[in-house]
């Protein structure tokens, strides 16, 4: 995201707010800044929106300023990412508002916390904006802090590496006896489908018709031929004689 695009976006978003409250809005880009910042632009815009919205909410007269410049110090000395970054960019949101008591400057970054109850009743809000902004700053490899004096105003500082690519978390390996044993994750291979059986073919051989008792015609004829006996010759002669007498 280029710093020119970021400036244009913030001017377009907060210039009407400043005019409605009769406050001065100043956005300054240091000439030594690089052309662009390699980070999550949507999350960066969310942080700056929260910081500038709070600045306008708690400022009744004066100005709200945003300064963007390279930084070489100012963050926590033990910050791992910022200490190893080749270039760090600082965003400073300064206002001339009511300020914050020193003992309240840390709890304002906790969820649902504000400086005191009277602030919540007078200005409203849930106290989630700063807690979310600090968490997003950590996700982007940066840090969010505050400096403030009561009745003089507050300055919120956001430090981000110029280039930040979040790394994927390493896969944990189980330990056995103090040794790390790598675990190989194999995907289960899908089982091959079972072969489908071919449909049974119906027999094309024609069935022979059966008789009433279940025997085939050929069998019945052969059995009848076997059971029929030829007549004896004597009986045929008797029939002949009887016929001649008549």
GROMACS .gro file of N, CA and C in nm, residues 24-188:
model
  495
   24UNK      N    1  -0.874   2.119   1.369
   24UNK     CA    2  -0.775   2.115   1.261
   24UNK      C    3  -0.725   1.971   1.245
   25UNK      N    4  -0.716   1.926   1.123
   25UNK     CA    5  -0.662   1.793   1.092
   25UNK      C    6  -0.538   1.810   1.006
   26UNK      N    7  -0.427   1.750   1.052
   26UNK     CA    8  -0.301   1.760   0.978
   26UNK      C    9  -0.242   1.621   0.961
   27UNK      N   10  -0.216   1.585   0.837
   27UNK     CA   11  -0.152   1.456   0.805
   27UNK      C   12  -0.020   1.488   0.735
   28UNK      N   13   0.090   1.443   0.794
   28UNK     CA   14   0.224   1.476   0.744
   28UNK      C   15   0.298   1.349   0.708
   29UNK      N   16   0.354   1.345   0.588
   29UNK     CA   17   0.436   1.234   0.542
   29UNK      C   18   0.581   1.280   0.532
   30UNK      N   19   0.669   1.208   0.598
   30UNK     CA   20   0.811   1.243   0.593
   30UNK      C   21   0.865   1.214   0.453
   31UNK      N   22   0.947   1.306   0.397
   31UNK     CA   23   1.002   1.282   0.262
   31UNK      C   24   1.095   1.161   0.255
   32UNK      N   25   1.146   1.115   0.367
   32UNK     CA   26   1.236   1.000   0.367
   32UNK      C   27   1.162   0.866   0.366
   33UNK      N   28   1.032   0.872   0.366
   33UNK     CA   29   0.955   0.748   0.364
   33UNK      C   30   0.973   0.675   0.232
   34UNK      N   31   0.970   0.542   0.234
   34UNK     CA   32   0.968   0.469   0.108
   34UNK      C   33   0.835   0.492   0.037
   35UNK      N   34   0.825   0.442  -0.083
   35UNK     CA   35   0.703   0.467  -0.160
   35UNK      C   36   0.584   0.392  -0.104
   36UNK      N   37   0.608   0.272  -0.054
   36UNK     CA   38   0.496   0.188  -0.011
   36UNK      C   39   0.534   0.110   0.113
   37UNK      N   40   0.432   0.052   0.174
   37UNK     CA   41   0.448  -0.032   0.292
   37UNK      C   42   0.387  -0.168   0.260
   38UNK      N   43   0.466  -0.272   0.276
   38UNK     CA   44   0.418  -0.407   0.246
   38UNK      C   45   0.360  -0.469   0.372
   39UNK      N   46   0.229  -0.456   0.386
   39UNK     CA   47   0.158  -0.509   0.502
   39UNK      C   48   0.013  -0.527   0.463
   40UNK      N   49  -0.069  -0.568   0.559
   40UNK     CA   50  -0.212  -0.583   0.534
   40UNK      C   51  -0.276  -0.444   0.540
   41UNK      N   52  -0.311  -0.390   0.426
   41UNK     CA   53  -0.360  -0.252   0.419
   41UNK      C   54  -0.494  -0.237   0.491
   42UNK      N   55  -0.581  -0.335   0.483
   42UNK     CA   56  -0.711  -0.324   0.549
   42UNK      C   57  -0.696  -0.318   0.700
   43UNK      N   58  -0.608  -0.400   0.754
   43UNK     CA   59  -0.588  -0.398   0.899
   43UNK      C   60  -0.519  -0.269   0.944
   44UNK      N   61  -0.426  -0.219   0.864
   44UNK     CA   62  -0.363  -0.092   0.897
   44UNK      C   63  -0.465   0.020   0.898
   45UNK      N   64  -0.552   0.024   0.800
   45UNK     CA   65  -0.657   0.126   0.797
   45UNK      C   66  -0.748   0.114   0.919
   46UNK      N   67  -0.775  -0.009   0.963
   46UNK     CA   68  -0.860  -0.027   1.080
   46UNK      C   69  -0.796   0.031   1.206
   47UNK      N   70  -0.665   0.009   1.222
   47UNK     CA   71  -0.596   0.066   1.339
   47UNK      C   72  -0.601   0.218   1.336
   48UNK      N   73  -0.567   0.277   1.222
   48UNK     CA   74  -0.564   0.423   1.214
   48UNK      C   75  -0.703   0.483   1.228
   49UNK      N   76  -0.804   0.415   1.179
   49UNK     CA   77  -0.941   0.464   1.199
   49UNK      C   78  -0.976   0.469   1.348
   50UNK      N   79  -0.939   0.362   1.420
   50UNK     CA   80  -0.968   0.361   1.564
   50UNK      C   81  -0.895   0.473   1.638
   51UNK      N   82  -0.767   0.492   1.606
   51UNK     CA   83  -0.688   0.593   1.675
   51UNK      C   84  -0.739   0.735   1.645
   52UNK      N   85  -0.767   0.762   1.519
   52UNK     CA   86  -0.816   0.895   1.483
   52UNK      C   87  -0.957   0.919   1.534
   53UNK      N   88  -1.040   0.815   1.536
   53UNK     CA   89  -1.176   0.831   1.589
   53UNK      C   90  -1.171   0.866   1.737
   54UNK      N   91  -1.085   0.798   1.812
   54UNK     CA   92  -1.071   0.831   1.955
   54UNK      C   93  -1.017   0.973   1.975
   55UNK      N   94  -0.923   1.011   1.889
   55UNK     CA   95  -0.866   1.146   1.902
   55UNK      C   96  -0.973   1.253   1.883
   56UNK      N   97  -1.057   1.235   1.782
   56UNK     CA   98  -1.164   1.332   1.760
   56UNK      C   99  -1.271   1.324   1.869
   57UNK      N  100  -1.295   1.205   1.922
   57UNK     CA  101  -1.398   1.191   2.026
   57UNK      C  102  -1.361   1.266   2.153
   58UNK      N  103  -1.232   1.258   2.192
   58UNK     CA  104  -1.190   1.315   2.321
   58UNK      C  105  -1.125   1.452   2.306
   59UNK      N  106  -1.137   1.512   2.189
   59UNK     CA  107  -1.081   1.646   2.167
   59UNK      C  108  -1.194   1.741   2.135
   60UNK      N  109  -1.208   1.847   2.215
   60UNK     CA  110  -1.314   1.945   2.194
   60UNK      C  111  -1.265   2.071   2.125
   61UNK      N  112  -1.137   2.100   2.138
   61UNK     CA  113  -1.081   2.215   2.069
   61UNK      C  114  -0.932   2.190   2.045
   62UNK      N  115  -0.881   2.252   1.940
   62UNK     CA  116  -0.740   2.231   1.907
   62UNK      C  117  -0.725   2.156   1.776
   63UNK      N  118  -0.644   2.050   1.777
   63UNK     CA  119  -0.613   1.981   1.650
   63UNK      C  120  -0.587   1.834   1.674
   64UNK      N  121  -0.595   1.762   1.567
   64UNK     CA  122  -0.559   1.620   1.562
   64UNK      C  123  -0.460   1.604   1.448
   65UNK      N  124  -0.348   1.540   1.477
   65UNK     CA  125  -0.241   1.529   1.378
   65UNK      C  126  -0.197   1.383   1.364
   66UNK      N  127  -0.161   1.348   1.243
   66UNK     CA  128  -0.103   1.217   1.213
   66UNK      C  129   0.029   1.240   1.141
   67UNK      N  130   0.137   1.193   1.201
   67UNK     CA  131   0.270   1.203   1.142
   67UNK      C  132   0.320   1.062   1.109
   68UNK      N  133   0.368   1.046   0.986
   68UNK     CA  134   0.420   0.917   0.941
   68UNK      C  135   0.565   0.939   0.898
   69UNK      N  136   0.657   0.863   0.957
   69UNK     CA  137   0.800   0.885   0.929
   69UNK      C  138   0.876   0.757   0.960
   70UNK      N  139   0.997   0.742   0.903
   70UNK     CA  140   1.082   0.629   0.941
   70UNK      C  141   1.123   0.640   1.088
   71UNK      N  142   1.144   0.523   1.151
   71UNK     CA  143   1.181   0.521   1.293
   71UNK      C  144   1.298   0.427   1.312
   72UNK      N  145   1.385   0.463   1.405
   72UNK     CA  146   1.500   0.380   1.439
   72UNK      C  147   1.499   0.337   1.585
   73UNK      N  148   1.405   0.389   1.663
   73UNK     CA  149   1.392   0.354   1.804
   73UNK      C  150   1.255   0.397   1.851
   74UNK      N  151   1.227   0.364   1.978
   74UNK     CA  152   1.099   0.404   2.037
   74UNK      C  153   1.011   0.288   2.077
   75UNK      N  154   1.035   0.170   2.020
   75UNK     CA  155   0.956   0.051   2.055
   75UNK      C  156   1.023  -0.025   2.169
   76UNK      N  157   0.961  -0.130   2.214
   76UNK     CA  158   1.016  -0.209   2.324
   76UNK      C  159   1.149  -0.270   2.283
   77UNK      N  160   1.250  -0.267   2.371
   77UNK     CA  161   1.383  -0.317   2.333
   77UNK      C  162   1.386  -0.467   2.305
   78UNK      N  163   1.288  -0.542   2.353
   78UNK     CA  164   1.288  -0.686   2.332
   78UNK      C  165   1.190  -0.731   2.223
   79UNK      N  166   1.146  -0.637   2.140
   79UNK     CA  167   1.053  -0.674   2.033
   79UNK      C  168   1.128  -0.749   1.924
   80UNK      N  169   1.090  -0.872   1.900
   80UNK     CA  170   1.166  -0.960   1.810
   80UNK      C  171   1.160  -0.912   1.665
   81UNK      N  172   1.041  -0.883   1.614
   81UNK     CA  173   1.026  -0.851   1.472
   81UNK      C  174   1.085  -0.714   1.440
   82UNK      N  175   1.053  -0.613   1.520
   82UNK     CA  176   1.100  -0.478   1.491
   82UNK      C  177   1.252  -0.468   1.504
   83UNK      N  178   1.311  -0.539   1.598
   83UNK     CA  179   1.457  -0.534   1.613
   83UNK      C  180   1.530  -0.595   1.494
   84UNK      N  181   1.466  -0.683   1.420
   84UNK     CA  182   1.529  -0.750   1.307
   84UNK      C  183   1.483  -0.697   1.173
   85UNK      N  184   1.401  -0.594   1.174
   85UNK     CA  185   1.354  -0.535   1.049
   85UNK      C  186   1.456  -0.436   0.995
   86UNK      N  187   1.472  -0.438   0.864
   86UNK     CA  188   1.565  -0.345   0.801
   86UNK      C  189   1.513  -0.202   0.805
   87UNK      N  190   1.381  -0.187   0.805
   87UNK     CA  191   1.322  -0.054   0.808
   87UNK      C  192   1.192  -0.059   0.888
   88UNK      N  193   1.171   0.041   0.974
   88UNK     CA  194   1.052   0.050   1.058
   88UNK      C  195   0.985   0.184   1.032
   89UNK      N  196   0.852   0.183   1.027
   89UNK     CA  197   0.774   0.304   1.004
   89UNK      C  198   0.693   0.333   1.130
   90UNK      N  199   0.691   0.461   1.170
   90UNK     CA  200   0.618   0.504   1.290
   90UNK      C  201   0.499   0.590   1.248
   91UNK      N  202   0.383   0.560   1.306
   91UNK     CA  203   0.261   0.638   1.287
   91UNK      C  204   0.230   0.702   1.423
   92UNK      N  205   0.225   0.833   1.428
   92UNK     CA  206   0.198   0.904   1.553
   92UNK      C  207   0.069   0.984   1.538
   93UNK      N  208  -0.030   0.948   1.623
   93UNK     CA  209  -0.158   1.019   1.626
   93UNK      C  210  -0.159   1.102   1.753
   94UNK      N  211  -0.160   1.234   1.735
   94UNK     CA  212  -0.151   1.327   1.849
   94UNK      C  213  -0.274   1.416   1.852
   95UNK      N  214  -0.327   1.438   1.973
   95UNK     CA  215  -0.443   1.525   1.988
   95UNK      C  216  -0.422   1.620   2.104
   96UNK      N  217  -0.508   1.718   2.114
   96UNK     CA  218  -0.504   1.815   2.225
   96UNK      C  219  -0.628   1.797   2.313
   97UNK      N  220  -0.661   1.671   2.338
   97UNK     CA  221  -0.783   1.641   2.412
   97UNK      C  222  -0.763   1.636   2.562
   98UNK      N  223  -0.844   1.554   2.628
   98UNK     CA  224  -0.849   1.553   2.774
   98UNK      C  225  -0.731   1.480   2.835
   99UNK      N  226  -0.663   1.395   2.761
   99UNK     CA  227  -0.549   1.322   2.816
   99UNK      C  228  -0.591   1.203   2.902
  100UNK      N  229  -0.491   1.130   2.949
  100UNK     CA  230  -0.514   1.008   3.027
  100UNK      C  231  -0.424   1.010   3.149
  101UNK      N  232  -0.477   0.971   3.262
  101UNK     CA  233  -0.398   0.963   3.384
  101UNK      C  234  -0.288   0.856   3.368
  102UNK      N  235  -0.170   0.876   3.426
  102UNK     CA  236  -0.060   0.779   3.411
  102UNK      C  237  -0.097   0.639   3.455
  103UNK      N  238  -0.172   0.625   3.566
  103UNK     CA  239  -0.205   0.491   3.615
  103UNK      C  240  -0.312   0.423   3.530
  104UNK      N  241  -0.373   0.497   3.437
  104UNK     CA  242  -0.477   0.441   3.351
  104UNK      C  243  -0.428   0.411   3.210
  105UNK      N  244  -0.302   0.439   3.183
  105UNK     CA  245  -0.256   0.430   3.045
  105UNK      C  246  -0.233   0.287   2.996
  106UNK      N  247  -0.230   0.192   3.086
  106UNK     CA  248  -0.213   0.053   3.044
  106UNK      C  249  -0.346  -0.021   3.036
  107UNK      N  250  -0.438   0.012   3.123
  107UNK     CA  251  -0.564  -0.063   3.122
  107UNK      C  252  -0.653  -0.025   3.004
  108UNK      N  253  -0.624   0.089   2.939
  108UNK     CA  254  -0.709   0.128   2.826
  108UNK      C  255  -0.693   0.032   2.708
  109UNK      N  256  -0.586  -0.048   2.708
  109UNK     CA  257  -0.568  -0.146   2.601
  109UNK      C  258  -0.635  -0.280   2.633
  110UNK      N  259  -0.698  -0.289   2.749
  110UNK     CA  260  -0.771  -0.410   2.783
  110UNK      C  261  -0.915  -0.397   2.736
  111UNK      N  262  -0.976  -0.511   2.707
  111UNK     CA  263  -1.112  -0.510   2.653
  111UNK      C  264  -1.210  -0.454   2.755
  112UNK      N  265  -1.303  -0.372   2.707
  112UNK     CA  266  -1.411  -0.313   2.786
  112UNK      C  267  -1.358  -0.225   2.900
  113UNK      N  268  -1.243  -0.161   2.877
  113UNK     CA  269  -1.185  -0.073   2.979
  113UNK      C  270  -1.168   0.067   2.921
  114UNK      N  271  -1.201   0.166   3.003
  114UNK     CA  272  -1.175   0.305   2.969
  114UNK      C  273  -1.107   0.372   3.088
  115UNK      N  274  -1.066   0.497   3.069
  115UNK     CA  275  -0.988   0.563   3.173
  115UNK      C  276  -1.065   0.571   3.304
  116UNK      N  277  -1.194   0.607   3.299
  116UNK     CA  278  -1.275   0.608   3.421
  116UNK      C  279  -1.422   0.604   3.380
  117UNK      N  280  -1.507   0.589   3.479
  117UNK     CA  281  -1.649   0.579   3.451
  117UNK      C  282  -1.709   0.706   3.394
  118UNK      N  283  -1.661   0.822   3.438
  118UNK     CA  284  -1.715   0.947   3.388
  118UNK      C  285  -1.688   0.965   3.239
  119UNK      N  286  -1.572   0.914   3.193
  119UNK     CA  287  -1.541   0.922   3.050
  119UNK      C  288  -1.640   0.841   2.969
  120UNK      N  289  -1.673   0.723   3.019
  120UNK     CA  290  -1.768   0.637   2.949
  120UNK      C  291  -1.905   0.701   2.945
  121UNK      N  292  -1.946   0.762   3.053
  121UNK     CA  293  -2.080   0.824   3.056
  121UNK      C  294  -2.085   0.947   2.966
  122UNK      N  295  -1.975   1.019   2.957
  122UNK     CA  296  -1.977   1.145   2.881
  122UNK      C  297  -1.955   1.123   2.732
  123UNK      N  298  -1.859   1.035   2.697
  123UNK     CA  299  -1.822   1.020   2.557
  123UNK      C  300  -1.874   0.891   2.496
  124UNK      N  301  -1.922   0.798   2.577
  124UNK     CA  302  -1.974   0.673   2.522
  124UNK      C  303  -1.861   0.579   2.481
  125UNK      N  304  -1.899   0.473   2.413
  125UNK     CA  305  -1.801   0.375   2.366
  125UNK      C  306  -1.798   0.252   2.456
  126UNK      N  307  -1.745   0.143   2.401
  126UNK     CA  308  -1.739   0.016   2.473
  126UNK      C  309  -1.600  -0.015   2.526
  127UNK      N  310  -1.497   0.058   2.482
  127UNK     CA  311  -1.362   0.028   2.527
  127UNK      C  312  -1.296  -0.087   2.453
  128UNK      N  313  -1.349  -0.124   2.336
  128UNK     CA  314  -1.291  -0.234   2.258
  128UNK      C  315  -1.194  -0.186   2.151
  129UNK      N  316  -1.204  -0.059   2.110
  129UNK     CA  317  -1.125  -0.013   1.996
  129UNK      C  318  -0.976  -0.026   2.016
  130UNK      N  319  -0.924   0.018   2.131
  130UNK     CA  320  -0.780   0.012   2.155
  130UNK      C  321  -0.732  -0.131   2.177
  131UNK      N  322  -0.812  -0.213   2.243
  131UNK     CA  323  -0.773  -0.353   2.262
  131UNK      C  324  -0.761  -0.424   2.128
  132UNK      N  325  -0.855  -0.400   2.038
  132UNK     CA  326  -0.849  -0.461   1.905
  132UNK      C  327  -0.731  -0.405   1.826
  133UNK      N  328  -0.706  -0.275   1.837
  133UNK     CA  329  -0.596  -0.214   1.763
  133UNK      C  330  -0.461  -0.270   1.807
  134UNK      N  331  -0.442  -0.287   1.936
  134UNK     CA  332  -0.314  -0.344   1.983
  134UNK      C  333  -0.297  -0.488   1.933
  135UNK      N  334  -0.404  -0.564   1.933
  135UNK     CA  335  -0.394  -0.703   1.887
  135UNK      C  336  -0.363  -0.709   1.737
  136UNK      N  337  -0.424  -0.622   1.660
  136UNK     CA  338  -0.395  -0.619   1.516
  136UNK      C  339  -0.251  -0.575   1.492
  137UNK      N  340  -0.203  -0.479   1.571
  137UNK     CA  341  -0.064  -0.436   1.557
  137UNK      C  342   0.031  -0.552   1.580
  138UNK      N  343   0.002  -0.637   1.677
  138UNK     CA  344   0.086  -0.755   1.700
  138UNK      C  345   0.079  -0.851   1.582
  139UNK      N  346  -0.038  -0.866   1.525
  139UNK     CA  347  -0.053  -0.955   1.410
  139UNK      C  348   0.029  -0.906   1.291
  140UNK      N  349   0.047  -0.775   1.281
  140UNK     CA  350   0.125  -0.717   1.172
  140UNK      C  351   0.273  -0.705   1.206
  141UNK      N  352   0.315  -0.763   1.318
  141UNK     CA  353   0.455  -0.759   1.357
  141UNK      C  354   0.498  -0.629   1.421
  142UNK      N  355   0.402  -0.549   1.469
  142UNK     CA  356   0.435  -0.418   1.524
  142UNK      C  357   0.399  -0.404   1.669
  143UNK      N  358   0.387  -0.277   1.710
  143UNK     CA  359   0.362  -0.245   1.851
  143UNK      C  360   0.285  -0.115   1.859
  144UNK      N  361   0.195  -0.108   1.956
  144UNK     CA  362   0.114   0.012   1.979
  144UNK      C  363   0.132   0.056   2.123
  145UNK      N  364   0.164   0.184   2.144
  145UNK     CA  365   0.186   0.237   2.279
  145UNK      C  366   0.125   0.377   2.287
  146UNK      N  367   0.125   0.435   2.409
  146UNK     CA  368   0.064   0.564   2.431
  146UNK      C  369   0.148   0.646   2.527
  147UNK      N  370   0.147   0.776   2.507
  147UNK     CA  371   0.203   0.874   2.600
  147UNK      C  372   0.098   0.984   2.617
  148UNK      N  373   0.070   1.021   2.739
  148UNK     CA  374  -0.037   1.117   2.761
  148UNK      C  375  -0.016   1.194   2.890
  149UNK      N  376  -0.073   1.315   2.892
  149UNK     CA  377  -0.077   1.399   3.011
  149UNK      C  378  -0.218   1.454   3.025
  150UNK      N  379  -0.272   1.445   3.143
  150UNK     CA  380  -0.409   1.496   3.163
  150UNK      C  381  -0.419   1.643   3.124
  151UNK      N  382  -0.526   1.674   3.054
  151UNK     CA  383  -0.561   1.810   3.009
  151UNK      C  384  -0.467   1.865   2.904
  152UNK      N  385  -0.373   1.784   2.857
  152UNK     CA  386  -0.281   1.831   2.752
  152UNK      C  387  -0.293   1.751   2.622
  153UNK      N  388  -0.340   1.631   2.632
  153UNK     CA  389  -0.355   1.552   2.511
  153UNK      C  390  -0.282   1.418   2.518
  154UNK      N  391  -0.296   1.342   2.414
  154UNK     CA  392  -0.237   1.207   2.407
  154UNK      C  393  -0.167   1.188   2.273
  155UNK      N  394  -0.068   1.099   2.276
  155UNK     CA  395   0.003   1.060   2.154
  155UNK      C  396   0.010   0.908   2.149
  156UNK      N  397  -0.053   0.851   2.050
  156UNK     CA  398  -0.048   0.707   2.027
  156UNK      C  399   0.053   0.680   1.916
  157UNK      N  400   0.141   0.584   1.942
  157UNK     CA  401   0.248   0.552   1.847
  157UNK      C  402   0.233   0.408   1.800
  158UNK      N  403   0.231   0.394   1.671
  158UNK     CA  404   0.222   0.262   1.608
  158UNK      C  405   0.349   0.238   1.528
  159UNK      N  406   0.424   0.134   1.563
  159UNK     CA  407   0.546   0.098   1.491
  159UNK      C  408   0.519  -0.030   1.411
  160UNK      N  409   0.552  -0.024   1.282
  160UNK     CA  410   0.532  -0.140   1.193
  160UNK      C  411   0.657  -0.161   1.108
  161UNK      N  412   0.694  -0.286   1.082
  161UNK     CA  413   0.804  -0.309   0.987
  161UNK      C  414   0.759  -0.271   0.846
  162UNK      N  415   0.851  -0.219   0.768
  162UNK     CA  416   0.814  -0.179   0.633
  162UNK      C  417   0.768  -0.298   0.551
  163UNK      N  418   0.830  -0.412   0.572
  163UNK     CA  419   0.791  -0.534   0.502
  163UNK      C  420   0.767  -0.642   0.605
  164UNK      N  421   0.648  -0.694   0.606
  164UNK     CA  422   0.616  -0.800   0.701
  164UNK      C  423   0.529  -0.904   0.632
  165UNK      N  424   0.581  -1.027   0.628
  165UNK     CA  425   0.507  -1.140   0.574
  165UNK      C  426   0.492  -1.241   0.687
  166UNK      N  427   0.372  -1.258   0.739
  166UNK     CA  428   0.356  -1.352   0.851
  166UNK      C  429   0.392  -1.493   0.811
  167UNK      N  430   0.465  -1.562   0.897
  167UNK     CA  431   0.505  -1.700   0.872
  167UNK      C  432   0.400  -1.795   0.926
  168UNK      N  433   0.391  -1.908   0.856
  168UNK     CA  434   0.298  -2.010   0.904
  168UNK      C  435   0.355  -2.078   1.028
  169UNK      N  436   0.271  -2.106   1.126
  169UNK     CA  437   0.322  -2.172   1.246
  169UNK      C  438   0.375  -2.310   1.216
  170UNK      N  439   0.492  -2.342   1.274
  170UNK     CA  440   0.552  -2.473   1.252
  170UNK      C  441   0.470  -2.581   1.318
  171UNK      N  442   0.466  -2.697   1.255
  171UNK     CA  443   0.392  -2.810   1.309
  171UNK      C  444   0.466  -2.870   1.425
  172UNK      N  445   0.397  -2.889   1.537
  172UNK     CA  446   0.460  -2.943   1.655
  172UNK      C  447   0.481  -3.093   1.640
  173UNK      N  448   0.591  -3.140   1.699
  173UNK     CA  449   0.625  -3.281   1.694
  173UNK      C  450   0.628  -3.336   1.835
  174UNK      N  451   0.576  -3.456   1.857
  174UNK     CA  452   0.577  -3.513   1.993
  174UNK      C  453   0.717  -3.544   2.039
  175UNK      N  454   0.740  -3.525   2.168
  175UNK     CA  455   0.871  -3.550   2.227
  175UNK      C  456   0.868  -3.679   2.306
  176UNK      N  457   0.968  -3.761   2.287
  176UNK     CA  458   0.982  -3.887   2.360
  176UNK      C  459   1.122  -3.893   2.418
  177UNK      N  460   1.129  -3.886   2.553
  177UNK     CA  461   1.259  -3.893   2.618
  177UNK      C  462   1.351  -3.779   2.583
  178UNK      N  463   1.294  -3.663   2.554
  178UNK     CA  464   1.378  -3.548   2.522
  178UNK      C  465   1.413  -3.537   2.375
  179UNK      N  466   1.369  -3.633   2.291
  179UNK     CA  467   1.400  -3.630   2.149
  179UNK      C  468   1.275  -3.595   2.071
  180UNK      N  469   1.296  -3.518   1.969
  180UNK     CA  470   1.185  -3.481   1.882
  180UNK      C  471   1.177  -3.581   1.768
  181UNK      N  472   1.063  -3.641   1.755
  181UNK     CA  473   1.045  -3.740   1.651
  181UNK      C  474   0.954  -3.680   1.546
  182UNK      N  475   1.004  -3.666   1.424
  182UNK     CA  476   0.917  -3.609   1.320
  182UNK      C  477   0.800  -3.700   1.291
  183UNK      N  478   0.690  -3.636   1.266
  183UNK     CA  479   0.567  -3.709   1.238
  183UNK      C  480   0.532  -3.685   1.092
  184UNK      N  481   0.518  -3.791   1.020
  184UNK     CA  482   0.479  -3.780   0.881
  184UNK      C  483   0.329  -3.799   0.871
  185UNK      N  484   0.266  -3.706   0.808
  185UNK     CA  485   0.122  -3.710   0.793
  185UNK      C  486   0.093  -3.758   0.652
  186UNK      N  487   0.037  -3.876   0.642
  186UNK     CA  488   0.002  -3.933   0.513
  186UNK      C  489  -0.148  -3.931   0.497
  187UNK      N  490  -0.188  -3.888   0.384
  187UNK     CA  491  -0.330  -3.886   0.357
  187UNK      C  492  -0.377  -4.027   0.320
  188UNK      N  493  -0.490  -4.061   0.372
  188UNK     CA  494  -0.545  -4.191   0.342
  188UNK      C  495  -0.589  -4.197   0.197
   0.00000   0.00000   0.00000
